[in-house]
Amino acid sequence: MKTHLLLIKLLTLLVLSTSQHFDFFYLVQQWPGSQCDSKFSCCYPTKGKPKPDFGIHGLWPNWINGSYPSNCDSNSPFNSSEIIDLVSQMESHWPTLSCPSNDGQKFWGYEWNKHGTCSKSVLDQHDFFSTTLKLKTQINLLGALQDAGIHPNGSEYTMTSIRDAIKGARGYTPWIECNRDVSGNSQLYQIYLCVDSSGSRFIECPVTLAKKCSPSIKFPLF
């Protein structure tokens, strides 16, 4: 019986060790105007409407083969007490838009449990969130676009101009994801940039994702 239990523990540790190995991160940011102007709609956080800026969706470990680990350690669930010093930044840069309105804890918990636990070998819970916040501030997507004359005013811009504006200003090629507004128009929804497996620096993405955008897309108001 003891041998059997020891074997189970060893296998569990092996699975966790394997699942926590990954090749790079996706830093994913979403435009709130596109989340709200869709058939899914949105709700503002309990503290009110976020500022008009890209909000963090998550920092996602990935493998070069295109797949990714998830929910790697149920024994390390999200603990809000570990990020008390980050809450004000989280509310500003990582706001929830899910309904009904809430304070964001459920969203942050979901991101940690699904993605953060798979990067525990590199980033503990506090580091996972603080690192993501630093990366978001460092890249400043909205600033890069506005400097290139691309503004969230409901106008349409080419995919190429958006991609080139970010790469030209920040040095890294983004992957752009679109959704559809309530009228069916393609609009800028999420922007992916790649980060090395230590979470310390941006890199060129080693994987090319399938495009889901029209050649010309809307950048809606928020």
Coordinates of N, CA, C and O in Angstrom, one line a residue, residues 29-44 49-55 95-97 142 151-154 177-183 185-190 218-222:
Q29 N -3.8 41.5 -24.6 CA -4.6 42.7 -24.1 C -5.8 42.9 -25.0 O -5.8 42.6 -26.2
Q30 N -6.9 43.3 -24.5 CA -8.1 43.5 -25.2 C -8.6 45.0 -25.2 O -8.4 45.7 -24.2
W31 N -9.2 45.4 -26.3 CA -9.8 46.7 -26.4 C -11.2 46.6 -25.8 O -12.1 45.9 -26.3
P32 N -11.5 47.4 -24.7 CA -12.8 47.3 -24.1 C -14.0 47.7 -24.9 O -15.1 47.1 -24.8
G33 N -13.7 48.6 -25.8 CA -14.8 49.1 -26.7 C -15.3 47.9 -27.6 O -16.5 47.9 -28.0
S34 N -14.4 47.0 -28.0 CA -14.8 45.9 -28.8 C -15.5 44.8 -28.1 O -16.3 44.0 -28.6
Q35 N -15.2 44.7 -26.8 CA -15.8 43.7 -25.9 C -17.3 44.2 -25.7 O -18.2 43.4 -25.7
C36 N -17.4 45.5 -25.5 CA -18.8 46.0 -25.2 C -19.6 46.1 -26.4 O -20.9 46.0 -26.3
D37 N -19.0 46.4 -27.6 CA -19.8 46.6 -28.8 C -19.8 45.3 -29.6 O -19.3 45.2 -30.6
S38 N -20.4 44.3 -29.0 CA -20.6 43.0 -29.6 C -21.9 42.3 -29.1 O -22.5 42.9 -28.2
K39 N -22.2 41.2 -29.7 CA -23.5 40.6 -29.3 C -23.4 40.0 -27.8 O -24.4 39.8 -27.2
F40 N -22.1 39.9 -27.3 CA -22.0 39.5 -25.9 C -22.1 40.6 -24.9 O -22.3 40.3 -23.7
S41 N -21.9 41.8 -25.4 CA -22.0 43.0 -24.5 C -21.0 42.9 -23.3 O -20.1 42.1 -23.4
C42 N -21.2 43.8 -22.4 CA -20.2 43.8 -21.2 C -20.9 44.5 -20.1 O -21.9 45.2 -20.2
C43 N -20.3 44.4 -18.9 CA -20.7 45.1 -17.7 C -19.4 45.8 -17.1 O -18.4 45.2 -17.1
Y44 N -19.6 47.0 -16.6 CA -18.5 47.7 -16.0 C -18.2 47.2 -14.6 O -19.1 46.7 -13.9
K49 N -16.7 52.6 -14.9 CA -16.2 52.3 -16.2 C -14.7 52.5 -16.3 O -14.2 53.5 -15.8
P50 N -14.0 51.5 -16.8 CA -12.5 51.7 -16.9 C -12.1 52.8 -17.9 O -12.9 53.2 -18.7
K51 N -10.9 53.3 -17.8 CA -10.4 54.3 -18.7 C -10.3 53.7 -20.1 O -10.1 52.5 -20.2
P52 N -10.3 54.5 -21.1 CA -10.2 54.0 -22.5 C -8.8 53.6 -22.8 O -8.0 54.4 -23.3
D53 N -8.5 52.4 -22.5 CA -7.1 51.9 -22.7 C -7.3 50.4 -22.9 O -8.2 49.8 -22.5
F54 N -6.2 49.8 -23.5 CA -6.2 48.3 -23.6 C -6.1 47.7 -22.2 O -5.4 48.2 -21.3
G55 N -6.9 46.7 -21.9 CA -6.9 46.0 -20.6 C -6.2 44.7 -20.8 O -6.4 44.0 -21.8
P95 N -9.0 45.3 -15.7 CA -10.4 45.3 -15.3 C -11.2 44.2 -15.9 O -10.9 43.7 -17.0
T96 N -12.2 43.8 -15.2 CA -13.2 42.8 -15.7 C -14.3 43.5 -16.4 O -14.7 44.6 -16.1
L97 N -14.8 42.9 -17.4 CA -15.9 43.4 -18.2 C -17.1 42.4 -18.2 O -18.0 42.5 -19.0
L142 N -1.8 51.4 -26.8 CA -2.6 52.6 -27.2 C -1.7 53.7 -27.6 O -1.9 54.4 -28.6
H151 N -6.6 56.0 -34.0 CA -7.3 56.3 -32.8 C -8.6 55.6 -32.6 O -9.3 55.2 -33.6
P152 N -9.0 55.3 -31.4 CA -10.3 54.6 -31.1 C -11.5 55.5 -31.2 O -12.1 55.9 -30.3
N153 N -11.8 55.9 -32.5 CA -12.9 56.8 -32.7 C -14.0 56.3 -33.7 O -14.8 57.0 -34.2
G154 N -13.9 55.0 -33.8 CA -14.9 54.4 -34.7 C -14.5 54.3 -36.2 O -15.3 53.7 -37.0
E177 N -6.3 39.9 -33.1 CA -7.6 39.2 -33.1 C -8.7 40.1 -33.2 O -8.7 41.2 -32.6
C178 N -9.7 39.8 -34.0 CA -10.9 40.6 -34.2 C -12.2 39.9 -33.7 O -12.2 38.7 -33.6
N179 N -13.2 40.7 -33.4 CA -14.5 40.1 -33.2 C -15.5 40.9 -34.1 O -15.1 41.7 -34.9
R180 N -16.8 40.7 -33.9 CA -17.8 41.4 -34.7 C -18.6 42.3 -33.9 O -19.0 41.9 -32.8
D181 N -18.9 43.5 -34.3 CA -19.8 44.4 -33.6 C -21.2 44.0 -33.8 O -21.5 43.0 -34.5
V182 N -22.1 44.7 -33.2 CA -23.5 44.3 -33.3 C -24.1 44.4 -34.7 O -25.1 43.8 -35.0
S183 N -23.4 45.1 -35.6 CA -23.8 45.2 -37.0 C -23.0 44.2 -37.9 O -23.3 44.2 -39.1
N185 N -19.6 44.1 -38.3 CA -18.4 44.6 -38.8 C -17.2 44.1 -38.0 O -17.3 43.9 -36.8
S186 N -16.1 43.8 -38.7 CA -14.9 43.3 -38.0 C -14.2 44.5 -37.3 O -14.1 45.6 -37.8
Q187 N -13.8 44.2 -36.0 CA -13.2 45.3 -35.2 C -12.1 44.7 -34.4 O -12.0 43.6 -34.1
L188 N -11.2 45.6 -34.1 CA -10.0 45.3 -33.3 C -10.4 44.9 -31.9 O -11.0 45.6 -31.2
Y189 N -10.0 43.6 -31.5 CA -10.5 43.1 -30.2 C -9.3 42.8 -29.3 O -9.2 43.4 -28.2
Q190 N -8.4 41.9 -29.7 CA -7.2 41.6 -28.8 C -5.9 41.7 -29.6 O -5.9 41.4 -30.8
K218 N -12.5 48.0 -37.8 CA -12.9 49.2 -37.0 C -12.2 49.2 -35.6 O -11.9 48.2 -35.0
F219 N -11.9 50.5 -35.2 CA -11.3 50.7 -33.9 C -12.3 51.5 -33.1 O -12.4 52.7 -33.2
P220 N -13.3 50.8 -32.4 CA -14.4 51.5 -31.8 C -14.1 52.4 -30.6 O -13.1 52.3 -30.0
L221 N -15.0 53.3 -30.4 CA -15.0 54.2 -29.3 C -15.2 53.4 -28.0 O -15.8 52.3 -28.0
F222 N -14.7 53.9 -26.9 CA -15.1 53.3 -25.6 C -15.2 54.5 -24.6 O -14.3 55.3 -24.4

